[in-house]
Amino acid sequence: MIFTFAAFCYMLSLVLCASLIFFAIWHITAFDELHSDFKVPVDQDNPLHARERLRNIERICSLLRKLVLPEFAIHSVFCIMFLCAQEWMTVGLNAPLLFYNTWRYFYSPTDTKELLYDPASVMNGDTLKFCQKEAWCKMCFFGLSFFYYLFCMIASLVPP
């Protein structure tokens, strides 16, 4: 068994990838809750219910905004670690998502100065569907990456 820097990178990435999977699951459930709020028409006879619903939407969007930077930072750490370990295949697999996250950070589809997930624009049906698809795609990517990192970790620990 040979313990190299690449093996360490894959071990650390397994743990961090598990946290990214948790973040993706959180996004999926939050967008599903927003989608169910979007389907229910506003109760015109009960303004308290409408205010409570708006507060709930703002709370969910606020929680989602708090997960954006850690997710982007963890994925950036992946790319930097694998770049230092000279794992070019892994860097190549992670680079598209890194570029997408960078683009998404600087060009938010919400048309506001806030980072992402503005309550007014997220409740737009098209934006909500886009965010749901994005969360599912990231969930699939992180799930596949987890098993890829596991395989590469085992391959780097076992001598040829």
Short mmCIF file of N, CA and C in Angstrom, two decimals, residues 33-159:
data_model
loop_
_atom_site.label_atom_id
_atom_site.label_comp_id
_atom_site.label_asym_id
_atom_site.label_seq_id
_atom_site.Cartn_x
_atom_site.Cartn_y
_atom_site.Cartn_z
N GLU A 33 -40.04 22.31 -2.17
CA GLU A 33 -40.95 23.05 -1.28
C GLU A 33 -41.40 24.35 -1.91
N LEU A 34 -40.47 25.06 -2.56
CA LEU A 34 -40.85 26.28 -3.26
C LEU A 34 -41.79 25.99 -4.42
N HIS A 35 -41.57 24.87 -5.10
CA HIS A 35 -42.44 24.49 -6.21
C HIS A 35 -43.85 24.18 -5.71
N SER A 36 -43.95 23.53 -4.55
CA SER A 36 -45.28 23.26 -4.00
C SER A 36 -45.95 24.55 -3.54
N ASP A 37 -45.17 25.52 -3.04
CA ASP A 37 -45.72 26.83 -2.70
C ASP A 37 -46.15 27.58 -3.97
N PHE A 38 -45.44 27.36 -5.05
CA PHE A 38 -45.75 28.03 -6.32
C PHE A 38 -47.07 27.51 -6.89
N LYS A 39 -47.35 26.23 -6.70
CA LYS A 39 -48.57 25.64 -7.24
C LYS A 39 -49.83 26.10 -6.49
N VAL A 40 -49.69 26.35 -5.19
CA VAL A 40 -50.84 26.72 -4.37
C VAL A 40 -51.14 28.20 -4.58
N PRO A 41 -52.35 28.53 -4.99
CA PRO A 41 -52.67 29.95 -5.20
C PRO A 41 -52.72 30.69 -3.85
N VAL A 42 -52.44 31.97 -3.91
CA VAL A 42 -52.44 32.79 -2.70
C VAL A 42 -53.88 32.89 -2.18
N ASP A 43 -54.01 32.69 -0.90
CA ASP A 43 -55.33 32.77 -0.26
C ASP A 43 -55.70 34.24 -0.11
N GLN A 44 -56.62 34.74 -0.94
CA GLN A 44 -56.98 36.15 -0.95
C GLN A 44 -57.77 36.54 0.29
N ASP A 45 -58.48 35.60 0.89
CA ASP A 45 -59.29 35.92 2.06
C ASP A 45 -58.47 35.98 3.35
N ASN A 46 -57.28 35.42 3.35
CA ASN A 46 -56.48 35.36 4.56
C ASN A 46 -55.10 35.98 4.30
N PRO A 47 -54.95 37.30 4.56
CA PRO A 47 -53.66 37.95 4.30
C PRO A 47 -52.55 37.45 5.23
N LEU A 48 -52.91 36.94 6.42
CA LEU A 48 -51.89 36.41 7.31
C LEU A 48 -51.23 35.17 6.70
N HIS A 49 -52.02 34.34 6.05
CA HIS A 49 -51.48 33.16 5.40
C HIS A 49 -50.53 33.56 4.26
N ALA A 50 -50.89 34.60 3.51
CA ALA A 50 -50.04 35.06 2.41
C ALA A 50 -48.72 35.61 2.93
N ARG A 51 -48.77 36.38 4.05
CA ARG A 51 -47.54 36.92 4.64
C ARG A 51 -46.66 35.80 5.18
N GLU A 52 -47.28 34.81 5.80
CA GLU A 52 -46.52 33.68 6.32
C GLU A 52 -45.85 32.91 5.18
N ARG A 53 -46.57 32.77 4.10
CA ARG A 53 -46.01 32.08 2.93
C ARG A 53 -44.84 32.85 2.33
N LEU A 54 -44.95 34.16 2.26
CA LEU A 54 -43.84 34.98 1.75
C LEU A 54 -42.63 34.91 2.67
N ARG A 55 -42.86 34.91 3.98
CA ARG A 55 -41.75 34.76 4.93
C ARG A 55 -41.07 33.41 4.76
N ASN A 56 -41.85 32.37 4.51
CA ASN A 56 -41.29 31.04 4.31
C ASN A 56 -40.43 31.01 3.04
N ILE A 57 -40.90 31.65 1.97
CA ILE A 57 -40.13 31.71 0.73
C ILE A 57 -38.83 32.47 0.95
N GLU A 58 -38.89 33.60 1.65
CA GLU A 58 -37.69 34.38 1.93
C GLU A 58 -36.71 33.60 2.81
N ARG A 59 -37.22 32.84 3.76
CA ARG A 59 -36.37 32.03 4.64
C ARG A 59 -35.64 30.95 3.84
N ILE A 60 -36.37 30.29 2.97
CA ILE A 60 -35.76 29.22 2.16
C ILE A 60 -34.68 29.80 1.25
N CYS A 61 -34.99 30.92 0.60
CA CYS A 61 -34.00 31.54 -0.29
C CYS A 61 -32.77 32.02 0.48
N SER A 62 -32.98 32.51 1.67
CA SER A 62 -31.86 32.94 2.50
C SER A 62 -30.97 31.75 2.87
N LEU A 63 -31.59 30.63 3.23
CA LEU A 63 -30.81 29.42 3.54
C LEU A 63 -30.06 28.91 2.32
N LEU A 64 -30.69 28.97 1.16
CA LEU A 64 -30.03 28.52 -0.07
C LEU A 64 -28.83 29.40 -0.41
N ARG A 65 -28.97 30.71 -0.19
CA ARG A 65 -27.85 31.62 -0.47
C ARG A 65 -26.66 31.33 0.42
N LYS A 66 -26.92 30.87 1.64
CA LYS A 66 -25.82 30.55 2.56
C LYS A 66 -25.04 29.31 2.14
N LEU A 67 -25.63 28.47 1.30
CA LEU A 67 -24.95 27.25 0.85
C LEU A 67 -24.17 27.45 -0.44
N VAL A 68 -24.38 28.55 -1.12
CA VAL A 68 -23.76 28.75 -2.43
C VAL A 68 -22.24 28.88 -2.32
N LEU A 69 -21.76 29.79 -1.51
CA LEU A 69 -20.31 29.98 -1.41
C LEU A 69 -19.57 28.76 -0.87
N PRO A 70 -20.06 28.08 0.18
CA PRO A 70 -19.36 26.86 0.59
C PRO A 70 -19.30 25.80 -0.51
N GLU A 71 -20.38 25.65 -1.25
CA GLU A 71 -20.38 24.67 -2.35
C GLU A 71 -19.34 25.04 -3.39
N PHE A 72 -19.31 26.30 -3.80
CA PHE A 72 -18.35 26.73 -4.81
C PHE A 72 -16.92 26.61 -4.27
N ALA A 73 -16.71 26.94 -3.00
CA ALA A 73 -15.36 26.87 -2.41
C ALA A 73 -14.88 25.42 -2.32
N ILE A 74 -15.74 24.52 -1.89
CA ILE A 74 -15.35 23.11 -1.78
C ILE A 74 -14.99 22.56 -3.15
N HIS A 75 -15.76 22.88 -4.15
CA HIS A 75 -15.46 22.38 -5.48
C HIS A 75 -14.17 23.00 -6.02
N SER A 76 -13.91 24.25 -5.70
CA SER A 76 -12.65 24.88 -6.11
C SER A 76 -11.46 24.21 -5.42
N VAL A 77 -11.63 23.84 -4.16
CA VAL A 77 -10.57 23.14 -3.43
C VAL A 77 -10.27 21.80 -4.10
N PHE A 78 -11.32 21.10 -4.55
CA PHE A 78 -11.12 19.85 -5.31
C PHE A 78 -10.18 20.08 -6.48
N CYS A 79 -10.52 21.07 -7.28
CA CYS A 79 -9.76 21.31 -8.51
C CYS A 79 -8.32 21.70 -8.19
N ILE A 80 -8.12 22.52 -7.18
CA ILE A 80 -6.76 22.93 -6.81
C ILE A 80 -5.97 21.74 -6.28
N MET A 81 -6.60 20.92 -5.44
CA MET A 81 -5.90 19.73 -4.91
C MET A 81 -5.48 18.79 -6.03
N PHE A 82 -6.39 18.51 -6.94
CA PHE A 82 -6.08 17.57 -8.00
C PHE A 82 -5.10 18.17 -9.01
N LEU A 83 -5.11 19.46 -9.15
CA LEU A 83 -4.13 20.12 -9.99
C LEU A 83 -2.73 19.97 -9.38
N CYS A 84 -2.63 20.16 -8.05
CA CYS A 84 -1.34 19.99 -7.36
C CYS A 84 -0.88 18.53 -7.37
N ALA A 85 -1.81 17.61 -7.35
CA ALA A 85 -1.47 16.18 -7.36
C ALA A 85 -1.23 15.67 -8.77
N GLN A 86 -1.40 16.53 -9.75
CA GLN A 86 -1.23 16.20 -11.17
C GLN A 86 -2.14 15.05 -11.61
N GLU A 87 -3.36 15.10 -11.13
CA GLU A 87 -4.40 14.16 -11.55
C GLU A 87 -5.20 14.83 -12.65
N TRP A 88 -4.69 14.77 -13.89
CA TRP A 88 -5.22 15.54 -14.99
C TRP A 88 -6.61 15.08 -15.40
N MET A 89 -6.86 13.79 -15.35
CA MET A 89 -8.18 13.28 -15.73
C MET A 89 -9.25 13.81 -14.77
N THR A 90 -8.94 13.82 -13.50
CA THR A 90 -9.89 14.31 -12.50
C THR A 90 -10.10 15.81 -12.62
N VAL A 91 -9.02 16.53 -12.90
CA VAL A 91 -9.15 17.98 -13.11
C VAL A 91 -10.03 18.23 -14.34
N GLY A 92 -9.80 17.45 -15.39
CA GLY A 92 -10.61 17.60 -16.60
C GLY A 92 -12.08 17.31 -16.38
N LEU A 93 -12.38 16.35 -15.51
CA LEU A 93 -13.77 16.03 -15.22
C LEU A 93 -14.44 17.10 -14.35
N ASN A 94 -13.65 17.75 -13.50
CA ASN A 94 -14.20 18.77 -12.60
C ASN A 94 -14.19 20.17 -13.19
N ALA A 95 -13.40 20.39 -14.22
CA ALA A 95 -13.26 21.74 -14.79
C ALA A 95 -14.58 22.31 -15.33
N PRO A 96 -15.41 21.54 -16.05
CA PRO A 96 -16.65 22.15 -16.55
C PRO A 96 -17.55 22.68 -15.44
N LEU A 97 -17.68 21.93 -14.35
CA LEU A 97 -18.52 22.42 -13.25
C LEU A 97 -17.87 23.62 -12.57
N LEU A 98 -16.56 23.64 -12.48
CA LEU A 98 -15.87 24.80 -11.91
C LEU A 98 -16.12 26.04 -12.75
N PHE A 99 -16.03 25.89 -14.06
CA PHE A 99 -16.30 27.04 -14.95
C PHE A 99 -17.77 27.46 -14.86
N TYR A 100 -18.66 26.49 -14.78
CA TYR A 100 -20.08 26.82 -14.65
C TYR A 100 -20.36 27.55 -13.34
N ASN A 101 -19.77 27.07 -12.24
CA ASN A 101 -19.97 27.73 -10.95
C ASN A 101 -19.43 29.16 -10.98
N THR A 102 -18.28 29.35 -11.64
CA THR A 102 -17.72 30.70 -11.75
C THR A 102 -18.65 31.59 -12.56
N TRP A 103 -19.15 31.07 -13.68
CA TRP A 103 -20.07 31.85 -14.50
C TRP A 103 -21.35 32.16 -13.71
N ARG A 104 -21.86 31.18 -13.00
CA ARG A 104 -23.11 31.35 -12.24
C ARG A 104 -22.93 32.37 -11.12
N TYR A 105 -21.74 32.39 -10.52
CA TYR A 105 -21.48 33.35 -9.44
C TYR A 105 -21.48 34.78 -9.97
N PHE A 106 -20.87 34.99 -11.12
CA PHE A 106 -20.75 36.35 -11.64
C PHE A 106 -21.94 36.78 -12.48
N TYR A 107 -22.66 35.84 -13.07
CA TYR A 107 -23.80 36.16 -13.91
C TYR A 107 -25.04 35.46 -13.37
N SER A 108 -25.60 36.04 -12.33
CA SER A 108 -26.79 35.47 -11.71
C SER A 108 -28.00 35.69 -12.60
N PRO A 109 -28.86 34.68 -12.75
CA PRO A 109 -30.05 34.87 -13.59
C PRO A 109 -31.16 35.66 -12.91
N THR A 110 -30.90 36.15 -11.69
CA THR A 110 -31.97 36.81 -10.94
C THR A 110 -32.09 38.30 -11.22
N ASP A 111 -31.14 38.89 -11.95
CA ASP A 111 -31.16 40.32 -12.27
C ASP A 111 -31.11 41.21 -11.04
N THR A 112 -30.56 40.72 -9.96
CA THR A 112 -30.41 41.53 -8.75
C THR A 112 -28.95 41.54 -8.36
N LYS A 113 -28.61 42.38 -7.41
CA LYS A 113 -27.24 42.44 -6.93
C LYS A 113 -26.95 41.34 -5.89
N GLU A 114 -27.98 40.66 -5.43
CA GLU A 114 -27.75 39.57 -4.48
C GLU A 114 -27.08 38.42 -5.20
N LEU A 115 -26.46 37.56 -4.42
CA LEU A 115 -25.67 36.47 -4.99
C LEU A 115 -26.52 35.57 -5.87
N LEU A 116 -27.45 34.88 -5.31
CA LEU A 116 -28.36 33.99 -6.04
C LEU A 116 -29.63 33.83 -5.24
N TYR A 117 -30.62 33.32 -5.88
CA TYR A 117 -31.87 32.92 -5.23
C TYR A 117 -32.60 34.09 -4.57
N ASP A 118 -32.90 35.09 -5.37
CA ASP A 118 -33.76 36.19 -4.93
C ASP A 118 -35.19 35.66 -4.89
N PRO A 119 -35.93 35.86 -3.78
CA PRO A 119 -37.27 35.27 -3.66
C PRO A 119 -38.22 35.65 -4.79
N ALA A 120 -38.17 36.89 -5.23
CA ALA A 120 -39.11 37.32 -6.28
C ALA A 120 -38.82 36.62 -7.61
N SER A 121 -37.55 36.48 -7.94
CA SER A 121 -37.24 35.88 -9.24
C SER A 121 -37.25 34.35 -9.18
N VAL A 122 -36.94 33.77 -8.03
CA VAL A 122 -36.97 32.31 -7.91
C VAL A 122 -38.39 31.79 -8.04
N MET A 123 -39.36 32.57 -7.60
CA MET A 123 -40.75 32.12 -7.70
C MET A 123 -41.31 32.26 -9.11
N ASN A 124 -40.52 32.79 -10.03
CA ASN A 124 -40.88 32.74 -11.44
C ASN A 124 -40.82 31.27 -11.85
N GLY A 125 -41.81 30.81 -12.55
CA GLY A 125 -41.90 29.39 -12.88
C GLY A 125 -40.71 28.86 -13.66
N ASP A 126 -40.23 29.64 -14.64
CA ASP A 126 -39.10 29.20 -15.45
C ASP A 126 -37.81 29.14 -14.63
N THR A 127 -37.58 30.15 -13.80
CA THR A 127 -36.39 30.17 -12.97
C THR A 127 -36.41 29.03 -11.96
N LEU A 128 -37.57 28.76 -11.39
CA LEU A 128 -37.70 27.68 -10.42
C LEU A 128 -37.41 26.33 -11.08
N LYS A 129 -37.93 26.12 -12.27
CA LYS A 129 -37.66 24.86 -12.99
C LYS A 129 -36.18 24.74 -13.33
N PHE A 130 -35.57 25.87 -13.74
CA PHE A 130 -34.14 25.86 -14.04
C PHE A 130 -33.33 25.49 -12.80
N CYS A 131 -33.67 26.09 -11.66
CA CYS A 131 -32.95 25.81 -10.42
C CYS A 131 -33.13 24.36 -9.98
N GLN A 132 -34.33 23.81 -10.18
CA GLN A 132 -34.55 22.39 -9.86
C GLN A 132 -33.70 21.49 -10.75
N LYS A 133 -33.67 21.77 -12.04
CA LYS A 133 -32.86 20.95 -12.95
C LYS A 133 -31.38 21.07 -12.61
N GLU A 134 -30.95 22.27 -12.27
CA GLU A 134 -29.57 22.48 -11.89
C GLU A 134 -29.22 21.67 -10.64
N ALA A 135 -30.11 21.66 -9.66
CA ALA A 135 -29.86 20.91 -8.43
C ALA A 135 -29.79 19.41 -8.71
N TRP A 136 -30.67 18.90 -9.56
CA TRP A 136 -30.64 17.48 -9.90
C TRP A 136 -29.37 17.13 -10.67
N CYS A 137 -28.96 17.99 -11.58
CA CYS A 137 -27.73 17.73 -12.34
C CYS A 137 -26.51 17.72 -11.42
N LYS A 138 -26.46 18.66 -10.49
CA LYS A 138 -25.34 18.67 -9.54
C LYS A 138 -25.38 17.44 -8.64
N MET A 139 -26.56 17.02 -8.25
CA MET A 139 -26.68 15.81 -7.44
C MET A 139 -26.13 14.60 -8.20
N CYS A 140 -26.48 14.47 -9.45
CA CYS A 140 -25.96 13.35 -10.27
C CYS A 140 -24.45 13.46 -10.43
N PHE A 141 -23.96 14.66 -10.69
CA PHE A 141 -22.53 14.86 -10.87
C PHE A 141 -21.76 14.49 -9.60
N PHE A 142 -22.24 14.97 -8.45
CA PHE A 142 -21.53 14.68 -7.20
C PHE A 142 -21.64 13.20 -6.83
N GLY A 143 -22.76 12.59 -7.13
CA GLY A 143 -22.91 11.15 -6.86
C GLY A 143 -21.95 10.32 -7.70
N LEU A 144 -21.87 10.63 -8.99
CA LEU A 144 -20.92 9.92 -9.85
C LEU A 144 -19.48 10.23 -9.45
N SER A 145 -19.22 11.49 -9.09
CA SER A 145 -17.87 11.87 -8.66
C SER A 145 -17.46 11.12 -7.40
N PHE A 146 -18.40 10.91 -6.49
CA PHE A 146 -18.09 10.19 -5.26
C PHE A 146 -17.54 8.80 -5.58
N PHE A 147 -18.22 8.08 -6.45
CA PHE A 147 -17.77 6.74 -6.78
C PHE A 147 -16.49 6.76 -7.62
N TYR A 148 -16.32 7.77 -8.45
CA TYR A 148 -15.08 7.92 -9.20
C TYR A 148 -13.92 8.17 -8.24
N TYR A 149 -14.11 9.05 -7.25
CA TYR A 149 -13.06 9.32 -6.27
C TYR A 149 -12.74 8.07 -5.45
N LEU A 150 -13.76 7.32 -5.11
CA LEU A 150 -13.56 6.07 -4.37
C LEU A 150 -12.71 5.09 -5.19
N PHE A 151 -13.06 4.93 -6.46
CA PHE A 151 -12.29 4.03 -7.32
C PHE A 151 -10.85 4.51 -7.46
N CYS A 152 -10.66 5.81 -7.69
CA CYS A 152 -9.29 6.35 -7.86
C CYS A 152 -8.49 6.27 -6.57
N MET A 153 -9.15 6.44 -5.44
CA MET A 153 -8.45 6.30 -4.16
C MET A 153 -7.93 4.87 -3.99
N ILE A 154 -8.79 3.90 -4.27
CA ILE A 154 -8.39 2.50 -4.15
C ILE A 154 -7.28 2.19 -5.16
N ALA A 155 -7.43 2.70 -6.38
CA ALA A 155 -6.41 2.45 -7.41
C ALA A 155 -5.07 3.08 -7.05
N SER A 156 -5.09 4.24 -6.37
CA SER A 156 -3.83 4.88 -6.01
C SER A 156 -3.19 4.25 -4.77
N LEU A 157 -3.98 3.56 -3.95
CA LEU A 157 -3.42 2.91 -2.75
C LEU A 157 -2.89 1.51 -3.06
N VAL A 158 -3.45 0.85 -4.04
CA VAL A 158 -3.01 -0.50 -4.37
C VAL A 158 -1.81 -0.41 -5.31
N PRO A 159 -0.72 -1.10 -4.98
CA PRO A 159 0.45 -1.04 -5.88
C PRO A 159 0.17 -1.77 -7.20
#
